[in-house]
PDB file of C-alpha atoms and ligand atoms in Angstrom:
ATOM      1  CA  MET A  82      86.482  65.904 140.115  1.00  0.00           C
ATOM      2  CA  PHE A  83      85.678  69.626 139.385  1.00  0.00           C
ATOM      3  CA  GLU A  84      87.250  70.776 136.143  1.00  0.00           C
ATOM      4  CA  GLN A  85      87.810  74.263 134.704  1.00  0.00           C
ATOM      5  CA  VAL A  86      85.408  75.063 131.877  1.00  0.00           C
ATOM      6  CA  LYS A  87      87.137  74.569 128.401  1.00  0.00           C
ATOM      7  CA  LEU A  88      87.758  77.823 126.734  1.00  0.00           C
ATOM      8  CA  GLY A  89      85.977  78.107 123.395  1.00  0.00           C
ATOM      9  CA  TYR A  90      88.711  80.570 122.200  1.00  0.00           C
ATOM     10  CA  ALA A  91      92.581  81.002 122.137  1.00  0.00           C
ATOM     11  CA  PHE A  92      94.259  83.003 124.878  1.00  0.00           C
ATOM     12  CA  ASP A  93      94.844  85.765 122.320  1.00  0.00           C
ATOM     13  CA  ALA A  94      91.302  85.754 120.826  1.00  0.00           C
ATOM     14  CA  LEU A  95      89.987  88.387 123.150  1.00  0.00           C
ATOM     15  CA  GLU A  96      92.551  91.072 122.183  1.00  0.00           C
ATOM     16  CA  PRO A  97      92.613  93.934 122.421  1.00  0.00           C
ATOM     17  CA  HIS A  98      89.861  94.106 124.946  1.00  0.00           C
ATOM     18  CA  ILE A  99      91.244  91.397 127.293  1.00  0.00           C
ATOM     19  CA  ASP A 100      94.938  90.845 126.552  1.00  0.00           C
ATOM     20  CA  THR A 101      96.732  87.430 125.893  1.00  0.00           C
ATOM     21  CA  ALA A 102      98.944  87.506 129.091  1.00  0.00           C
ATOM     22  CA  THR A 103      95.939  88.237 131.210  1.00  0.00           C
ATOM     23  CA  VAL A 104      93.854  85.342 129.761  1.00  0.00           C
ATOM     24  CA  GLU A 105      96.930  82.999 130.105  1.00  0.00           C
ATOM     25  CA  THR A 106      97.546  83.996 133.714  1.00  0.00           C
ATOM     26  CA  HIS A 107      93.901  84.259 134.871  1.00  0.00           C
ATOM     27  CA  TYR A 108      92.755  80.981 133.335  1.00  0.00           C
ATOM     28  CA  GLY A 109      95.966  79.167 133.489  1.00  0.00           C
ATOM     29  CA  LYS A 110      97.191  80.057 136.833  1.00  0.00           C
ATOM     30  CA  HIS A 111      94.546  81.818 138.997  1.00  0.00           C
ATOM     31  CA  HIS A 112      91.560  79.714 137.994  1.00  0.00           C
ATOM     32  CA  ALA A 113      93.711  76.582 137.849  1.00  0.00           C
ATOM     33  CA  ALA A 114      94.907  77.089 141.374  1.00  0.00           C
ATOM     34  CA  TYR A 115      91.301  77.682 142.735  1.00  0.00           C
ATOM     35  CA  THR A 116      90.157  74.543 141.026  1.00  0.00           C
ATOM     36  CA  LYS A 117      92.973  72.380 142.410  1.00  0.00           C
ATOM     37  CA  ALA A 118      92.514  73.772 145.928  1.00  0.00           C
ATOM     38  CA  PHE A 119      88.704  73.154 145.730  1.00  0.00           C
ATOM     39  CA  ASN A 120      89.218  69.673 144.703  1.00  0.00           C
ATOM     40  CA  GLU A 121      91.429  69.071 147.735  1.00  0.00           C
ATOM     41  CA  ALA A 122      89.150  70.857 150.030  1.00  0.00           C
ATOM     42  CA  ALA A 123      85.980  68.975 148.640  1.00  0.00           C
ATOM     43  CA  GLN A 124      87.816  65.711 148.976  1.00  0.00           C
ATOM     44  CA  LYS A 125      88.782  66.412 152.576  1.00  0.00           C
ATOM     45  CA  ALA A 126      85.183  67.364 153.450  1.00  0.00           C
ATOM     46  CA  GLY A 127      83.699  64.336 151.598  1.00  0.00           C
ATOM     47  CA  LEU A 128      81.889  66.520 149.305  1.00  0.00           C
ATOM     48  CA  GLN A 129      83.711  65.567 145.928  1.00  0.00           C
ATOM     49  CA  ASP A 130      80.597  64.145 144.355  1.00  0.00           C
ATOM     50  CA  VAL A 131      78.364  67.151 145.451  1.00  0.00           C
ATOM     51  CA  PRO A 132      77.646  69.940 142.750  1.00  0.00           C
ATOM     52  CA  ALA A 133      79.717  73.059 143.593  1.00  0.00           C
ATOM     53  CA  GLU A 134      76.551  75.277 143.729  1.00  0.00           C
ATOM     54  CA  GLU A 135      75.165  73.035 146.366  1.00  0.00           C
ATOM     55  CA  ILE A 136      78.455  72.924 148.395  1.00  0.00           C
ATOM     56  CA  LEU A 137      78.504  76.704 148.355  1.00  0.00           C
ATOM     57  CA  SER A 138      74.781  77.024 149.291  1.00  0.00           C
ATOM     58  CA  SER A 139      75.200  74.842 152.405  1.00  0.00           C
ATOM     59  CA  LEU A 140      78.539  75.976 153.880  1.00  0.00           C
ATOM     60  CA  ASP A 141      77.001  76.185 157.399  1.00  0.00           C
ATOM     61  CA  GLY A 142      76.931  72.383 157.332  1.00  0.00           C
ATOM     62  CA  VAL A 143      80.748  72.280 157.427  1.00  0.00           C
ATOM     63  CA  GLN A 144      81.966  72.281 160.961  1.00  0.00           C
ATOM     64  CA  ASP A 145      85.670  72.941 160.618  1.00  0.00           C
ATOM     65  CA  PRO A 146      86.025  76.727 160.091  1.00  0.00           C
ATOM     66  CA  ALA A 147      89.370  76.339 158.096  1.00  0.00           C
ATOM     67  CA  LEU A 148      87.688  73.832 155.852  1.00  0.00           C
ATOM     68  CA  ARG A 149      84.627  75.965 155.419  1.00  0.00           C
ATOM     69  CA  ARG A 150      86.777  78.949 154.515  1.00  0.00           C
ATOM     70  CA  ALA A 151      88.732  76.908 152.065  1.00  0.00           C
ATOM     71  CA  LEU A 152      85.401  75.589 150.464  1.00  0.00           C
ATOM     72  CA  ARG A 153      83.960  79.125 150.281  1.00  0.00           C
ATOM     73  CA  ASN A 154      87.047  80.867 148.817  1.00  0.00           C
ATOM     74  CA  ASN A 155      88.261  78.122 146.491  1.00  0.00           C
ATOM     75  CA  GLY A 156      84.808  76.790 145.522  1.00  0.00           C
ATOM     76  CA  GLY A 157      83.939  80.367 144.726  1.00  0.00           C
ATOM     77  CA  GLY A 158      86.978  80.897 142.699  1.00  0.00           C
ATOM     78  CA  TYR A 159      86.385  77.808 140.746  1.00  0.00           C
ATOM     79  CA  LEU A 160      82.706  78.439 139.978  1.00  0.00           C
ATOM     80  CA  ASN A 161      82.799  82.179 139.466  1.00  0.00           C
ATOM     81  CA  HIS A 162      85.544  81.776 136.860  1.00  0.00           C
ATOM     82  CA  ASN A 163      83.749  79.138 134.981  1.00  0.00           C
ATOM     83  CA  LEU A 164      80.877  81.407 134.591  1.00  0.00           C
ATOM     84  CA  TYR A 165      83.104  84.384 133.672  1.00  0.00           C
ATOM     85  CA  PHE A 166      85.153  82.575 131.008  1.00  0.00           C
ATOM     86  CA  SER A 167      82.216  80.821 129.576  1.00  0.00           C
ATOM     87  CA  THR A 168      80.417  84.128 128.620  1.00  0.00           C
ATOM     88  CA  LEU A 169      83.345  85.644 126.882  1.00  0.00           C
ATOM     89  CA  SER A 170      83.696  85.372 123.143  1.00  0.00           C
ATOM     90  CA  PRO A 171      85.712  86.869 120.174  1.00  0.00           C
ATOM     91  CA  ASN A 172      82.491  86.941 118.247  1.00  0.00           C
ATOM     92  CA  PRO A 173      79.946  88.008 120.987  1.00  0.00           C
ATOM     93  CA  GLN A 174      76.294  88.476 120.422  1.00  0.00           C
ATOM     94  CA  LYS A 175      76.038  92.171 121.269  1.00  0.00           C
ATOM     95  CA  ASP A 176      72.680  92.383 122.942  1.00  0.00           C
ATOM     96  CA  PRO A 177      70.433  90.027 124.831  1.00  0.00           C
ATOM     97  CA  ASP A 178      67.422  88.732 122.735  1.00  0.00           C
ATOM     98  CA  GLY A 179      64.467  86.298 123.330  1.00  0.00           C
ATOM     99  CA  LYS A 180      63.365  85.743 126.933  1.00  0.00           C
ATOM    100  CA  LEU A 181      66.297  87.468 128.277  1.00  0.00           C
ATOM    101  CA  GLY A 182      65.949  90.408 126.042  1.00  0.00           C
ATOM    102  CA  GLU A 183      62.457  90.846 127.238  1.00  0.00           C
ATOM    103  CA  ALA A 184      63.458  90.590 130.958  1.00  0.00           C
ATOM    104  CA  VAL A 185      66.296  93.087 130.529  1.00  0.00           C
ATOM    105  CA  ALA A 186      63.721  95.547 128.929  1.00  0.00           C
ATOM    106  CA  ARG A 187      61.210  94.942 131.764  1.00  0.00           C
ATOM    107  CA  ASP A 188      63.607  95.016 134.707  1.00  0.00           C
ATOM    108  CA  PHE A 189      66.168  97.644 133.504  1.00  0.00           C
ATOM    109  CA  GLY A 190      64.616  99.453 130.691  1.00  0.00           C
ATOM    110  CA  GLY A 191      67.065  98.096 128.192  1.00  0.00           C
ATOM    111  CA  THR A 192      70.685  96.793 127.802  1.00  0.00           C
ATOM    112  CA  PRO A 193      72.378 100.269 128.158  1.00  0.00           C
ATOM    113  CA  SER A 194      70.703 100.881 131.596  1.00  0.00           C
ATOM    114  CA  LEU A 195      71.700  97.290 132.652  1.00  0.00           C
ATOM    115  CA  LYS A 196      75.227  97.799 131.655  1.00  0.00           C
ATOM    116  CA  ALA A 197      75.340 100.976 133.614  1.00  0.00           C
ATOM    117  CA  ARG A 198      74.058  99.302 136.641  1.00  0.00           C
ATOM    118  CA  LEU A 199      76.675  96.436 136.208  1.00  0.00           C
ATOM    119  CA  LYS A 200      79.457  99.115 135.748  1.00  0.00           C
ATOM    120  CA  GLU A 201      78.285 100.944 138.824  1.00  0.00           C
ATOM    121  CA  ALA A 202      78.253  97.739 140.943  1.00  0.00           C
ATOM    122  CA  ALA A 203      81.678  96.727 139.579  1.00  0.00           C
ATOM    123  CA  LEU A 204      83.252 100.110 140.313  1.00  0.00           C
ATOM    124  CA  GLY A 205      81.564 100.225 143.652  1.00  0.00           C
ATOM    125  CA  GLN A 206      83.099  97.010 144.882  1.00  0.00           C
ATOM    126  CA  PHE A 207      85.919  98.185 147.098  1.00  0.00           C
ATOM    127  CA  GLY A 208      88.814  95.946 146.702  1.00  0.00           C
ATOM    128  CA  SER A 209      88.619  92.521 145.150  1.00  0.00           C
ATOM    129  CA  GLY A 210      85.260  91.034 144.084  1.00  0.00           C
ATOM    130  CA  TRP A 211      82.642  90.580 141.577  1.00  0.00           C
ATOM    131  CA  ALA A 212      79.569  92.178 139.954  1.00  0.00           C
ATOM    132  CA  TRP A 213      76.703  89.932 139.116  1.00  0.00           C
ATOM    133  CA  LEU A 214      73.560  89.690 137.009  1.00  0.00           C
ATOM    134  CA  CYS A 215      71.278  87.182 138.715  1.00  0.00           C
ATOM    135  CA  THR A 216      67.863  85.838 138.255  1.00  0.00           C
ATOM    136  CA  ASP A 217      65.320  84.302 140.566  1.00  0.00           C
ATOM    137  CA  ARG A 218      63.440  81.073 139.538  1.00  0.00           C
ATOM    138  CA  GLU A 219      60.714  83.235 138.112  1.00  0.00           C
ATOM    139  CA  GLY A 220      63.079  85.156 135.794  1.00  0.00           C
ATOM    140  CA  LYS A 221      63.231  88.507 137.654  1.00  0.00           C
ATOM    141  CA  LEU A 222      66.728  89.888 137.185  1.00  0.00           C
ATOM    142  CA  SER A 223      68.827  91.812 139.647  1.00  0.00           C
ATOM    143  CA  VAL A 224      72.386  93.232 139.737  1.00  0.00           C
ATOM    144  CA  SER A 225      74.553  92.736 142.895  1.00  0.00           C
ATOM    145  CA  GLN A 226      78.219  92.769 143.953  1.00  0.00           C
ATOM    146  CA  SER A 227      80.317  90.622 146.411  1.00  0.00           C
ATOM    147  CA  GLY A 228      83.773  90.825 147.941  1.00  0.00           C
ATOM    148  CA  ASN A 229      86.497  88.223 147.481  1.00  0.00           C
ATOM    149  CA  GLN A 230      85.359  85.022 145.750  1.00  0.00           C
ATOM    150  CA  ASP A 231      81.898  85.110 147.479  1.00  0.00           C
ATOM    151  CA  ASN A 232      78.876  84.690 145.220  1.00  0.00           C
ATOM    152  CA  PRO A 233      75.129  84.487 145.314  1.00  0.00           C
ATOM    153  CA  TYR A 234      75.343  80.902 146.444  1.00  0.00           C
ATOM    154  CA  SER A 235      77.765  81.460 149.353  1.00  0.00           C
ATOM    155  CA  GLU A 236      75.946  84.570 150.285  1.00  0.00           C
ATOM    156  CA  GLY A 237      72.693  82.542 150.576  1.00  0.00           C
ATOM    157  CA  THR A 238      70.562  84.813 148.352  1.00  0.00           C
ATOM    158  CA  GLY A 239      68.766  82.041 146.691  1.00  0.00           C
ATOM    159  CA  LEU A 240      69.415  83.711 143.268  1.00  0.00           C
ATOM    160  CA  VAL A 241      71.196  82.209 140.349  1.00  0.00           C
ATOM    161  CA  PRO A 242      74.165  84.192 138.818  1.00  0.00           C
ATOM    162  CA  ILE A 243      74.010  84.260 135.041  1.00  0.00           C
ATOM    163  CA  LEU A 244      76.731  86.800 134.273  1.00  0.00           C
ATOM    164  CA  ALA A 245      79.916  87.332 136.354  1.00  0.00           C
ATOM    165  CA  LEU A 246      82.141  90.355 136.032  1.00  0.00           C
ATOM    166  CA  ASP A 247      85.454  89.872 137.754  1.00  0.00           C
ATOM    167  CA  VAL A 248      87.001  92.952 139.200  1.00  0.00           C
ATOM    168  CA  TRP A 249      89.922  91.375 141.001  1.00  0.00           C
ATOM    169  CA  GLU A 250      93.257  93.353 139.888  1.00  0.00           C
ATOM    170  CA  HIS A 251      94.400  90.238 138.249  1.00  0.00           C
ATOM    171  CA  ALA A 252      91.643  90.424 135.766  1.00  0.00           C
ATOM    172  CA  TYR A 253      92.828  93.628 134.375  1.00  0.00           C
ATOM    173  CA  TYR A 254      96.005  95.114 135.934  1.00  0.00           C
ATOM    174  CA  LEU A 255      98.385  93.878 133.216  1.00  0.00           C
ATOM    175  CA  ARG A 256      96.631  95.765 130.558  1.00  0.00           C
ATOM    176  CA  TYR A 257      94.582  98.375 132.135  1.00  0.00           C
ATOM    177  CA  ARG A 258      96.700  99.114 135.238  1.00  0.00           C
ATOM    178  CA  ASN A 259      94.485 101.061 137.730  1.00  0.00           C
ATOM    179  CA  LEU A 260      91.802 101.865 135.121  1.00  0.00           C
ATOM    180  CA  ARG A 261      88.994  99.442 136.236  1.00  0.00           C
ATOM    181  CA  ALA A 262      86.383 101.333 134.333  1.00  0.00           C
ATOM    182  CA  ASP A 263      88.236 100.952 131.089  1.00  0.00           C
ATOM    183  CA  TYR A 264      88.455  97.227 131.652  1.00  0.00           C
ATOM    184  CA  ILE A 265      84.732  97.018 132.427  1.00  0.00           C
ATOM    185  CA  ASP A 266      84.085  98.640 129.061  1.00  0.00           C
ATOM    186  CA  GLY A 267      86.394  96.135 127.360  1.00  0.00           C
ATOM    187  CA  PHE A 268      84.726  93.255 129.147  1.00  0.00           C
ATOM    188  CA  PHE A 269      81.369  94.456 127.592  1.00  0.00           C
ATOM    189  CA  GLU A 270      83.031  94.371 124.127  1.00  0.00           C
ATOM    190  CA  VAL A 271      83.626  90.556 124.452  1.00  0.00           C
ATOM    191  CA  LEU A 272      80.580  89.583 126.564  1.00  0.00           C
ATOM    192  CA  ASP A 273      78.518  87.086 124.760  1.00  0.00           C
ATOM    193  CA  TRP A 274      74.877  87.719 125.449  1.00  0.00           C
ATOM    194  CA  LYS A 275      73.921  84.542 123.806  1.00  0.00           C
ATOM    195  CA  ALA A 276      75.789  82.532 126.507  1.00  0.00           C
ATOM    196  CA  VAL A 277      74.080  84.730 129.250  1.00  0.00           C
ATOM    197  CA  GLY A 278      70.747  83.992 127.506  1.00  0.00           C
ATOM    198  CA  GLU A 279      71.466  80.264 127.731  1.00  0.00           C
ATOM    199  CA  ASN A 280      72.342  80.603 131.517  1.00  0.00           C
ATOM    200  CA  TYR A 281      69.032  82.481 132.092  1.00  0.00           C
ATOM    201  CA  ALA A 282      67.071  79.940 130.309  1.00  0.00           C
ATOM    202  CA  ARG A 283      68.618  77.069 132.441  1.00  0.00           C
ATOM    203  CA  ALA A 284      68.002  79.004 135.689  1.00  0.00           C
ATOM    204  CA  VAL A 285      64.380  79.928 135.093  1.00  0.00           C
ATOM    205  CA  LYS A 286      61.739  77.366 135.789  1.00  0.00           C
ATOM    206  CA  SER A 287      59.697  76.676 132.685  1.00  0.00           C
TER     207      SER A 287
HETATM  208 MN1  LIG B 336      89.815  86.301 138.704  1.00  0.00          MN
END
């Protein structure tokens, strides 16, 4: 049974950067619906006991196109939002440190440059989708973007996403209307680099 990540904060805790109604709807409706539909599809495919990352990395093995599409869209919606919500905090660590801090300096020249790259990717995503900070198993970082609920697993990149920036309109339209750039700035205000660093440590082989 795939379950939504438990929020470590109240719905109103990310104000004013991410508003209460958006967190309520985004987590309580959108993410909940993806999770329910993913559980149903995984059950139908006999994959209910397989990790979500693995299901999304091997969609080619699912013969029925409708079922494959359901797993891709809802599995992505499930996993992407778990990553998104688990890296937000009302008391975020403002900069990466430790191993991740070193890698950000090495691969991007510092946090401001990395944020600029993420913002560029997020603004450049036409329509609904995501911007990503990923790592390979050796710890090399890269920024990318994808449409719909696709992610580095379903796209077969072999990379591990450690930061997910949701740019579907449901993530920002209630508070920011059409101003995606302002939402991205708000996202960075509540992005917890400690959580991103923990994802990095888990993803990189020691
Ligand atoms: Mn979303």
